[in-house]
CSV table of C-alpha atoms in Angstrom, one decimal:
chain,number,residue,atom,x,y,z
A,1,MET,CA,103.2,113.1,96.7
A,2,CYS,CA,105.8,110.5,97.9
A,3,GLY,CA,105.1,106.9,98.8
A,4,ILE,CA,105.8,104.8,101.9
A,5,THR,CA,105.6,101.1,102.4
A,6,GLY,CA,107.2,98.3,104.3
A,7,TRP,CA,106.5,95.7,107.0
A,8,ALA,CA,107.3,94.5,110.5
A,9,SER,CA,107.3,90.9,111.6
A,10,PHE,CA,108.5,88.9,114.5
A,11,HIS,CA,108.7,85.7,112.5
A,12,GLY,CA,111.6,85.3,110.1
A,13,ASP,CA,114.4,87.7,109.2
A,14,ALA,CA,113.6,90.6,106.9
A,15,ARG,CA,117.1,91.1,105.8
A,16,ASN,CA,116.6,88.0,103.6
A,17,GLN,CA,113.8,89.6,101.7
A,18,ALA,CA,115.3,92.6,99.9
A,19,PRO,CA,113.5,91.7,96.5
A,20,VAL,CA,110.2,91.9,98.3
A,21,ILE,CA,110.6,95.4,99.8
A,22,GLU,CA,112.1,96.6,96.5
A,23,ALA,CA,109.1,95.5,94.6
A,24,MET,CA,106.7,97.0,97.1
A,25,THR,CA,108.7,100.3,96.9
A,26,GLY,CA,109.0,100.2,93.1
A,27,SER,CA,105.2,100.0,92.7
A,28,LEU,CA,105.0,103.5,94.2
A,29,THR,CA,107.4,105.1,91.8
A,30,PRO,CA,104.6,107.3,90.2
A,31,ARG,CA,104.0,108.8,93.7
A,32,GLY,CA,107.6,109.5,94.1
A,33,PRO,CA,109.5,109.7,90.7
A,34,ASP,CA,112.5,111.6,92.0
A,35,ALA,CA,114.3,109.0,94.3
A,36,GLY,CA,113.7,105.8,96.3
A,37,GLY,CA,115.3,103.8,99.0
A,38,VAL,CA,114.9,100.9,101.3
A,39,TRP,CA,116.1,99.9,104.8
A,40,LEU,CA,116.4,96.4,106.1
A,41,GLY,CA,116.7,95.1,109.6
A,42,GLU,CA,116.0,91.8,111.2
A,43,ARG,CA,112.4,92.5,112.2
A,44,ALA,CA,111.5,95.3,109.7
A,45,ALA,CA,111.9,96.5,106.1
A,46,ILE,CA,111.0,100.0,105.2
A,47,GLY,CA,110.8,101.6,101.8
A,48,HIS,CA,110.2,105.1,100.3
A,49,ARG,CA,109.6,106.9,97.0
A,50,ARG,CA,110.2,110.5,96.9
A,51,LEU,CA,108.8,113.6,95.1
A,52,ALA,CA,111.1,116.2,96.3
A,53,VAL,CA,109.8,119.4,97.4
A,54,ILE,CA,111.9,120.8,100.3
A,55,ASP,CA,115.6,120.3,100.8
A,56,LEU,CA,116.2,118.4,97.6
A,57,ALA,CA,119.6,117.3,98.5
A,58,GLY,CA,119.2,116.5,102.2
A,59,GLY,CA,115.6,114.9,102.4
A,60,ALA,CA,116.4,111.4,101.2
A,61,GLN,CA,114.5,108.5,102.8
A,62,PRO,CA,114.1,106.1,104.6
A,63,MET,CA,115.6,108.5,107.1
A,64,THR,CA,117.5,107.2,110.2
A,65,ASP,CA,118.5,109.0,113.5
A,66,ARG,CA,122.3,108.2,112.8
A,67,PRO,CA,124.2,107.0,109.9
A,68,SER,CA,125.4,103.7,111.4
A,69,GLU,CA,123.5,101.4,113.7
A,70,PRO,CA,120.3,103.5,113.6
A,71,THR,CA,117.8,103.1,116.5
A,72,VAL,CA,114.9,104.9,114.6
A,73,VAL,CA,114.0,104.6,110.9
A,74,LEU,CA,111.3,106.9,109.3
A,75,SER,CA,109.4,106.7,106.1
A,76,TYR,CA,107.3,109.8,105.6
A,77,SER,CA,104.9,111.3,103.0
A,78,GLY,CA,103.4,114.8,103.4
A,79,GLU,CA,104.4,118.2,104.6
A,80,VAL,CA,104.5,119.6,108.1
A,81,TYR,CA,103.8,123.3,108.0
A,82,ASN,CA,105.0,124.3,111.4
A,83,HIS,CA,108.3,122.5,111.0
A,84,HIS,CA,110.4,125.7,111.5
A,85,ALA,CA,108.9,126.3,114.9
A,86,LEU,CA,109.2,122.6,115.8
A,87,ARG,CA,112.8,122.6,114.7
A,88,ALA,CA,113.7,125.6,117.0
A,89,GLU,CA,111.9,123.9,119.9
A,90,LEU,CA,113.6,120.4,119.4
A,91,ARG,CA,117.0,122.2,119.1
A,92,GLY,CA,116.2,123.8,122.5
A,93,ARG,CA,115.6,120.3,123.8
A,94,GLY,CA,119.0,119.3,122.7
A,95,HIS,CA,118.4,117.8,119.3
A,96,ALA,CA,121.0,118.3,116.4
A,97,PHE,CA,119.8,118.5,112.8
A,98,ARG,CA,121.7,117.3,109.7
A,99,THR,CA,119.2,118.6,107.1
A,100,ARG,CA,116.7,121.4,106.7
A,101,SER,CA,113.8,119.0,105.7
A,102,ASP,CA,110.6,118.7,107.4
A,103,THR,CA,111.2,115.0,107.2
A,104,GLU,CA,114.0,115.2,109.9
A,105,VAL,CA,111.7,117.3,112.1
A,106,VAL,CA,109.2,114.4,112.2
A,107,LEU,CA,112.0,112.1,113.0
A,108,ARG,CA,113.4,114.2,115.9
A,109,ALA,CA,109.9,114.8,117.1
A,110,TYR,CA,109.4,110.9,117.4
A,111,ALA,CA,112.7,110.8,119.3
A,112,GLU,CA,111.5,113.5,121.8
A,113,TRP,CA,107.9,112.6,122.1
A,114,GLY,CA,107.4,109.0,120.9
A,115,GLU,CA,103.8,108.2,119.5
A,116,ASP,CA,102.7,111.6,120.9
A,117,ALA,CA,104.7,113.4,118.2
A,118,ALA,CA,101.6,113.4,115.9
A,119,GLU,CA,100.0,115.9,118.3
A,120,HIS,CA,102.7,118.4,117.7
A,121,LEU,CA,102.6,118.4,113.9
A,122,ASP,CA,100.5,120.7,111.9
A,123,GLY,CA,100.1,119.5,108.3
A,124,MET,CA,99.2,116.6,106.0
A,125,PHE,CA,101.1,113.3,106.5
A,126,ALA,CA,101.3,109.6,106.7
A,127,PHE,CA,104.4,108.2,108.2
A,128,ALA,CA,105.9,104.9,109.6
A,129,VAL,CA,108.5,104.7,112.2
A,130,TRP,CA,110.4,101.6,113.2
A,131,ASP,CA,112.0,101.8,116.6
A,132,GLU,CA,114.8,99.3,116.7
A,133,ARG,CA,115.3,99.5,120.5
A,134,ALA,CA,111.7,99.0,121.5
A,135,GLN,CA,111.0,96.6,118.5
A,136,ARG,CA,108.0,98.6,117.6
A,137,LEU,CA,106.4,99.9,114.5
A,138,LEU,CA,104.2,103.1,114.5
A,139,LEU,CA,101.9,104.2,111.7
A,140,VAL,CA,100.4,107.7,111.9
A,141,ARG,CA,97.9,109.5,109.6
A,142,ASP,CA,97.1,113.3,109.6
A,143,ARG,CA,94.0,114.6,111.3
A,144,LEU,CA,91.7,114.6,108.3
A,145,GLY,CA,93.2,111.8,106.3
A,146,VAL,CA,94.6,113.9,103.5
A,147,LYS,CA,97.4,111.4,103.1
A,148,PRO,CA,96.5,107.7,102.5
A,149,LEU,CA,97.8,104.9,104.7
A,150,TYR,CA,96.8,101.2,104.2
A,151,TRP,CA,97.7,98.1,106.2
A,152,ALA,CA,97.2,94.4,106.3
A,153,ARG,CA,98.3,91.6,108.6
A,154,VAL,CA,101.2,89.4,107.6
A,155,ASP,CA,102.8,86.4,109.5
A,156,GLY,CA,104.1,87.7,112.7
A,157,GLY,CA,103.1,91.3,112.2
A,158,LEU,CA,101.8,93.8,109.5
A,159,ALA,CA,102.6,95.5,106.2
A,160,PHE,CA,101.6,99.1,105.3
A,161,ALA,CA,101.6,101.3,102.2
A,162,SER,CA,100.5,104.5,100.7
A,163,GLU,CA,98.5,102.4,98.1
A,164,PRO,CA,97.0,98.8,98.1
A,165,LYS,CA,99.2,97.9,95.1
A,166,ALA,CA,102.4,98.1,97.2
A,167,LEU,CA,100.7,95.6,99.7
A,168,PHE,CA,99.9,93.3,96.7
A,169,ALA,CA,103.6,93.1,96.0
A,170,HIS,CA,104.1,91.3,99.4
A,171,PRO,CA,103.9,87.5,98.8
A,172,GLU,CA,101.3,87.1,101.6
A,173,ILE,CA,98.8,89.6,100.5
A,174,ARG,CA,96.5,89.0,97.5
A,175,PRO,CA,94.0,91.3,95.9
A,176,ARG,CA,90.8,89.6,96.9
A,177,VAL,CA,87.3,91.3,97.2
A,178,ASP,CA,84.5,89.7,99.4
A,179,ALA,CA,80.9,90.8,100.0
A,180,ASP,CA,81.9,93.4,102.4
A,181,GLY,CA,84.2,94.9,99.9
A,182,LEU,CA,81.5,95.0,97.2
A,183,ARG,CA,79.3,96.8,99.7
A,184,GLU,CA,82.1,99.4,100.3
A,185,ALA,CA,82.7,99.7,96.5
A,186,TYR,CA,79.0,100.1,95.4
A,187,SER,CA,77.5,102.0,98.4
A,188,LEU,CA,79.0,105.3,97.4
A,189,LEU,CA,79.7,106.1,101.0
A,190,PHE,CA,83.6,106.7,100.8
A,191,ASN,CA,84.0,105.0,104.2
A,192,THR,CA,87.1,105.4,106.5
A,193,GLY,CA,88.7,102.3,107.9
A,194,PRO,CA,87.4,99.4,105.7
A,195,THR,CA,88.4,99.2,102.0
A,196,VAL,CA,87.2,97.3,99.0
A,197,TRP,CA,90.0,94.8,99.4
A,198,SER,CA,89.6,91.8,101.8
A,199,GLY,CA,91.9,92.2,104.7
A,200,ILE,CA,93.2,95.6,104.0
A,201,ARG,CA,92.2,98.6,106.1
A,202,GLU,CA,93.1,102.3,106.2
A,203,VAL,CA,94.7,103.9,109.3
A,204,GLU,CA,91.8,106.1,110.5
A,205,PRO,CA,92.1,109.9,110.0
A,206,GLY,CA,93.6,111.4,113.1
A,207,GLY,CA,94.6,107.9,114.2
A,208,LEU,CA,97.7,105.9,114.9
A,209,LEU,CA,98.5,102.2,114.9
A,210,VAL,CA,101.2,100.5,117.0
A,211,LEU,CA,102.6,97.0,116.4
A,212,ASP,CA,105.0,95.3,119.0
A,213,ARG,CA,105.4,91.9,120.5
A,214,ASP,CA,102.1,92.3,122.4
A,215,GLY,CA,100.1,92.8,119.1
A,216,VAL,CA,98.4,95.6,117.4
A,217,ARG,CA,96.5,98.6,119.0
A,218,GLU,CA,94.9,101.5,117.4
A,219,ARG,CA,93.8,104.8,118.8
A,220,ARG,CA,92.6,108.3,117.8
A,221,TYR,CA,95.0,111.0,118.7
A,222,TRP,CA,92.7,113.8,117.4
A,223,GLN,CA,89.0,114.2,116.6
A,224,LEU,CA,86.7,117.1,116.3
A,225,ASP,CA,84.9,118.6,119.3
A,226,ALA,CA,81.7,120.7,119.6
A,227,THR,CA,82.4,124.0,121.4
A,228,PRO,CA,80.2,127.1,121.8
A,229,HIS,CA,80.7,129.8,119.1
A,230,THR,CA,80.7,133.1,121.0
A,231,ASP,CA,82.3,135.5,118.5
A,232,ASP,CA,80.1,138.0,116.7
A,233,GLY,CA,80.0,138.4,113.0
A,234,GLU,CA,83.0,140.9,112.7
A,235,ALA,CA,85.1,138.8,114.9
A,236,THR,CA,84.2,135.6,113.1
A,237,LEU,CA,85.1,137.3,109.8
A,238,GLU,CA,88.6,138.4,111.1
A,239,ARG,CA,89.3,135.0,112.6
A,240,ILE,CA,88.4,133.1,109.3
A,241,ARG,CA,90.6,135.5,107.4
A,242,GLU,CA,93.5,134.9,109.9
A,243,LEU,CA,93.1,131.1,109.6
A,244,VAL,CA,92.8,131.0,105.8
A,245,GLY,CA,95.6,133.4,105.3
A,246,THR,CA,97.9,131.4,107.6
A,247,ALA,CA,96.9,128.1,105.7
A,248,ALA,CA,97.8,129.7,102.3
A,249,ARG,CA,101.1,131.2,103.6
A,250,SER,CA,102.2,128.0,105.3
A,251,GLN,CA,101.9,126.0,102.0
A,252,LEU,CA,103.9,128.4,99.8
A,253,GLU,CA,107.2,126.9,101.0
A,254,ALA,CA,108.9,124.8,98.3
A,255,ASP,CA,112.2,124.5,96.6
A,256,VAL,CA,110.3,123.5,93.3
A,257,PRO,CA,108.0,125.5,91.1
A,258,LEU,CA,104.3,125.7,92.3
A,259,CYS,CA,101.1,126.9,91.1
A,260,SER,CA,97.4,127.3,91.9
A,261,LEU,CA,94.3,125.6,90.5
A,262,LEU,CA,91.9,128.5,89.6
A,263,SER,CA,88.3,127.6,88.5
A,264,GLY,CA,86.9,131.1,89.1
A,265,GLY,CA,84.9,129.8,92.0
A,266,LEU,CA,85.0,131.5,95.4
A,267,ASP,CA,87.4,129.1,97.0
A,268,SER,CA,90.1,128.9,94.5
A,269,THR,CA,89.8,132.6,93.7
A,270,VAL,CA,90.3,133.6,97.4
A,271,LEU,CA,93.2,131.1,97.8
A,272,THR,CA,94.8,132.3,94.7
A,273,ALA,CA,94.7,135.9,95.6
A,274,LEU,CA,96.0,135.2,99.0
A,275,LEU,CA,98.9,133.2,97.5
A,276,ALA,CA,99.7,136.0,94.9
A,277,GLY,CA,99.7,138.6,97.6
A,278,GLU,CA,102.0,136.7,99.8
A,279,LEU,CA,104.4,135.9,96.8
A,280,ARG,CA,104.7,139.5,96.0
A,281,GLU,CA,105.4,140.4,99.5
A,282,ARG,CA,108.2,137.9,99.6
A,283,GLU,CA,109.7,138.4,96.2
A,284,GLY,CA,108.6,141.9,95.0
A,285,THR,CA,105.8,143.4,93.2
A,286,ASP,CA,106.7,141.7,89.9
A,287,ALA,CA,106.3,138.2,91.3
A,288,ARG,CA,103.4,136.4,89.7
A,289,ILE,CA,102.0,132.9,90.6
A,290,ARG,CA,101.1,130.5,87.8
A,291,SER,CA,97.4,129.5,87.8
A,292,TYR,CA,95.7,126.8,85.7
A,293,ALA,CA,92.1,126.1,84.8
A,294,VAL,CA,90.7,123.1,82.9
A,295,ASP,CA,88.3,123.3,79.9
A,296,TYR,CA,87.0,121.0,77.2
A,297,SER,CA,87.2,121.7,73.5
A,298,ASP,CA,83.4,121.6,73.1
A,299,GLN,CA,82.5,123.2,76.4
A,300,ALA,CA,81.6,126.6,75.2
A,301,GLU,CA,79.0,125.4,72.7
A,302,GLN,CA,77.8,122.3,74.4
A,303,PHE,CA,78.0,122.9,78.1
A,304,THR,CA,75.4,121.2,80.3
A,305,GLY,CA,75.0,122.0,83.9
A,306,ASP,CA,74.5,119.5,86.7
A,307,VAL,CA,74.0,119.6,90.5
A,308,LEU,CA,77.6,120.4,91.2
A,309,ARG,CA,78.6,122.5,88.1
A,310,THR,CA,75.9,125.0,87.2
A,311,GLY,CA,78.0,127.1,84.8
A,312,HIS,CA,80.9,127.2,82.4
A,313,ASP,CA,83.9,128.1,84.6
A,314,THR,CA,86.6,129.2,82.1
A,315,PRO,CA,85.5,132.8,81.6
A,316,TYR,CA,85.4,133.4,85.4
A,317,ALA,CA,88.7,131.8,86.0
A,318,ALA,CA,90.3,134.0,83.2
A,319,GLU,CA,88.7,137.1,84.7
A,320,ALA,CA,89.9,136.2,88.2
A,321,GLY,CA,93.3,135.5,87.0
A,322,ALA,CA,93.6,138.9,85.2
A,323,PHE,CA,92.3,140.7,88.3
A,324,ILE,CA,94.6,139.0,90.6
A,325,GLY,CA,97.6,139.2,88.4
A,326,THR,CA,98.6,135.5,87.7
A,327,ASP,CA,100.3,133.9,84.8
A,328,HIS,CA,97.1,132.2,83.9
A,329,SER,CA,96.8,129.1,81.4
A,330,VAL,CA,93.8,127.1,80.4
A,331,VAL,CA,94.5,123.4,79.8
A,332,VAL,CA,92.0,122.4,77.1
A,333,LEU,CA,91.1,118.7,77.1
A,334,ASP,CA,89.5,116.8,74.1
A,335,PRO,CA,86.4,114.9,75.5
A,336,ARG,CA,87.5,111.9,73.5
A,337,ALA,CA,90.6,111.7,75.7
A,338,LEU,CA,88.3,111.2,78.7
A,339,LEU,CA,86.9,108.2,76.9
A,340,ASP,CA,90.4,106.7,76.0
A,341,PRO,CA,90.6,103.2,77.5
A,342,GLU,CA,94.2,103.8,78.4
A,343,HIS,CA,93.5,107.0,80.4
A,344,ARG,CA,90.7,105.3,82.2
A,345,LYS,CA,92.9,102.3,82.9
A,346,ALA,CA,95.5,104.7,84.4
A,347,VAL,CA,93.0,106.3,86.8
A,348,VAL,CA,91.8,102.9,88.0
A,349,VAL,CA,95.4,101.7,88.5
A,350,ALA,CA,96.1,104.9,90.3
A,351,ARG,CA,93.2,104.5,92.7
A,352,ASP,CA,93.6,100.7,93.0
A,353,SER,CA,89.7,100.7,92.7
A,354,PRO,CA,87.3,101.0,89.9
A,355,ILE,CA,85.0,103.2,92.0
A,356,GLY,CA,85.8,106.9,91.9
A,357,VAL,CA,84.1,110.2,90.8
A,358,GLY,CA,83.5,109.5,87.1
A,359,ASP,CA,85.1,111.5,84.4
A,360,MET,CA,86.4,114.0,87.1
A,361,ASP,CA,89.1,111.5,88.0
A,362,THR,CA,90.2,111.2,84.3
A,363,SER,CA,90.0,114.9,83.7
A,364,LEU,CA,92.2,115.6,86.8
A,365,TYR,CA,94.7,112.9,85.6
A,366,LEU,CA,95.0,114.6,82.3
A,367,LEU,CA,95.1,118.2,83.8
A,368,PHE,CA,98.0,117.3,86.2
A,369,GLY,CA,100.0,115.6,83.5
A,370,GLU,CA,100.1,119.0,81.7
A,371,ILE,CA,100.7,120.9,84.9
A,372,ARG,CA,103.6,118.7,85.7
A,373,ARG,CA,105.5,120.1,82.8
A,374,HIS,CA,105.9,123.4,84.6
A,375,SER,CA,105.1,122.9,88.4
A,376,THR,CA,105.6,120.2,90.9
A,377,VAL,CA,103.3,121.6,93.5
A,378,ALA,CA,99.7,122.7,92.9
A,379,LEU,CA,97.6,124.4,95.6
A,380,SER,CA,93.8,124.3,95.4
A,381,GLY,CA,90.7,125.1,97.3
A,382,GLU,CA,90.1,121.5,98.0
A,383,ALA,CA,87.8,121.0,101.0
A,384,ALA,CA,86.4,124.5,101.1
A,385,ASP,CA,82.9,123.1,100.2
A,386,GLU,CA,83.1,120.8,103.2
A,387,VAL,CA,84.3,123.5,105.7
A,388,PHE,CA,82.0,126.4,104.4
A,389,GLY,CA,79.0,124.4,103.4
A,390,GLY,CA,79.4,124.9,99.7
A,391,TYR,CA,77.7,121.7,98.4
A,392,PRO,CA,74.1,121.9,97.4
A,393,TRP,CA,72.8,119.3,100.0
A,394,PHE,CA,73.9,121.8,102.7
A,395,HIS,CA,70.9,123.9,101.6
A,396,ASN,CA,68.5,121.5,100.0
A,397,PRO,CA,65.4,120.9,102.2
A,398,LYS,CA,65.0,117.4,101.0
A,399,ALA,CA,68.6,116.3,101.6
A,400,LEU,CA,68.5,118.1,105.1
A,401,ALA,CA,65.4,116.1,106.0
A,402,ALA,CA,66.5,112.8,104.6
A,403,ASP,CA,67.5,110.0,106.9
A,404,THR,CA,70.5,109.0,104.9
A,405,PHE,CA,73.8,110.4,103.4
A,406,PRO,CA,72.5,113.6,101.8
A,407,TRP,CA,74.4,113.4,98.5
A,408,LEU,CA,72.7,110.1,97.6
A,409,LEU,CA,69.5,112.1,97.1
A,410,VAL,CA,71.0,115.4,95.5
A,411,THR,CA,73.2,113.5,93.0
A,412,GLY,CA,70.6,110.8,92.1
A,413,ASP,CA,73.0,107.9,93.2
A,414,GLU,CA,70.2,106.5,95.5
A,415,ALA,CA,69.1,104.3,92.6
A,416,ALA,CA,69.9,100.7,92.9
A,417,MET,CA,72.9,99.7,90.8
A,418,PRO,CA,72.4,96.8,88.3
A,419,LEU,CA,74.2,94.1,90.3
A,420,ASN,CA,73.6,90.4,90.1
A,421,PRO,CA,70.7,89.8,92.5
A,422,GLU,CA,72.3,86.6,93.5
A,423,LEU,CA,74.9,88.5,95.3
A,424,ASP,CA,72.3,89.7,97.9
A,425,LEU,CA,74.7,92.5,99.0
A,426,ARG,CA,71.8,94.4,100.9
A,427,ILE,CA,73.4,97.7,99.9
A,428,GLY,CA,70.4,99.5,101.6
A,429,GLU,CA,70.9,97.9,104.9
A,430,PHE,CA,74.7,98.6,104.7
A,431,ARG,CA,74.1,102.2,104.0
A,432,ASP,CA,71.6,102.5,106.9
A,433,ASP,CA,74.0,100.8,109.3
A,434,THR,CA,76.9,103.0,108.1
A,435,TYR,CA,74.7,106.1,108.5
A,436,ARG,CA,73.8,105.3,112.0
A,437,GLY,CA,77.3,104.7,113.0
A,438,ALA,CA,78.4,108.0,111.5
A,439,LEU,CA,75.8,109.9,113.3
A,440,ALA,CA,76.7,108.3,116.6
A,441,ALA,CA,80.3,109.8,116.3
A,442,VAL,CA,79.0,113.4,115.8
A,443,PRO,CA,79.6,115.7,118.8
A,444,HIS,CA,76.8,117.9,119.9
A,445,LEU,CA,76.1,120.7,122.2
A,446,ASP,CA,73.3,121.2,124.8
A,447,GLY,CA,70.8,123.6,123.7
A,448,GLU,CA,71.4,123.6,120.0
A,449,THR,CA,68.6,124.2,117.7
A,450,PRO,CA,67.3,121.5,115.4
A,451,ALA,CA,68.9,123.5,112.4
A,452,GLU,CA,72.2,123.7,114.2
A,453,HIS,CA,72.0,120.0,115.2
A,454,ARG,CA,71.5,119.0,111.6
A,455,GLN,CA,74.1,121.2,110.1
A,456,ARG,CA,76.7,119.7,112.5
A,457,GLU,CA,75.7,116.3,111.3
A,458,MET,CA,76.0,117.4,107.7
A,459,GLN,CA,79.5,118.8,108.0
A,460,HIS,CA,80.5,115.5,109.8
A,461,LEU,CA,79.1,113.4,107.1
């Protein structure tokens, strides 16, 4: 996953605070177990922990534009899928490369386009650039916020990190929760921007933040637009096939073992089939991709469906794996392991928050621990339900008609939580205000039907 952290401040000398940046960076070791490094300048300290995926030898970070007296320092987490095309373009513009990593492509892209570099990147990423000449810190997050990026103010500047725990290693930042944080935690809205921690915010998805001597400014470099859809059904099908296929192929690049998560549902089955076909095309007909499914030791006898899982997945995953031709494995978890206090604690520590998605978080934690024995990269159908309307509330008349976030009705989470009434958090008012703000940001088209209008809102939510 990689982890980035650091700070920039126009008060004091960061070169005297090596233990601080080392502590901040060390807290992110689980995100980047393969390597770590720090860079110290007068006005900035930058740290990085690496999970090596591409160019294992040449992608060390923080990365600088030149070995001595650097003018640009980068700490980057993610993967840029169009880095080959960008590398060719940047070479044509006179840039020389020392490595074949996508990290250096981001570095040179900043050197060429400055803060507009983000608009040229296709991928998932969060990165920080310290520009020594301009005395400027740039923080950038990918369009949909796949990679996390948090920040908080410090004396004379700000600190940033992939996880709040790294910020808490800075002596000026303390883990405090106020009423607003409790509202964020217990409203079940999964907001962007604010967090449960007082004074800590996320860089917005599709957003960037700049710190210089004039202060802090934020802006969005990307957001969804509403445009008319004029393709017929056949053309739409072909366009979707092209887009999903391109996405699958672009994520197969890795210098480490990779696999797919195969539940047997539509999204993971389609993705695994595309990956397997592309792998055979590249490496020969005998090439097989590893696939993994998760199950529980008592599931076959005691499965109970819910609003999100209506059936036992394992037989479908096995049938899909056999049909596609994968090396399929089922990771069987003991339900008691989900209740193990140490496992639950590990999940809370990873999230830096007690609010997650119940035992799904713990089962993912245990599943990935097993997968890591054989694979470093796992590809999944994550976000297919958002893009293609797979969640039940996209089709539930009550949820569609509700004047609130739809999952609060379908999942039953609309019931008040047993909080101390003296707190007077006004969760209902907070949800209403957040809902109104979310709807105000939805782009619409003139002439759309009420059903089209509502579905556009549902996808945005």
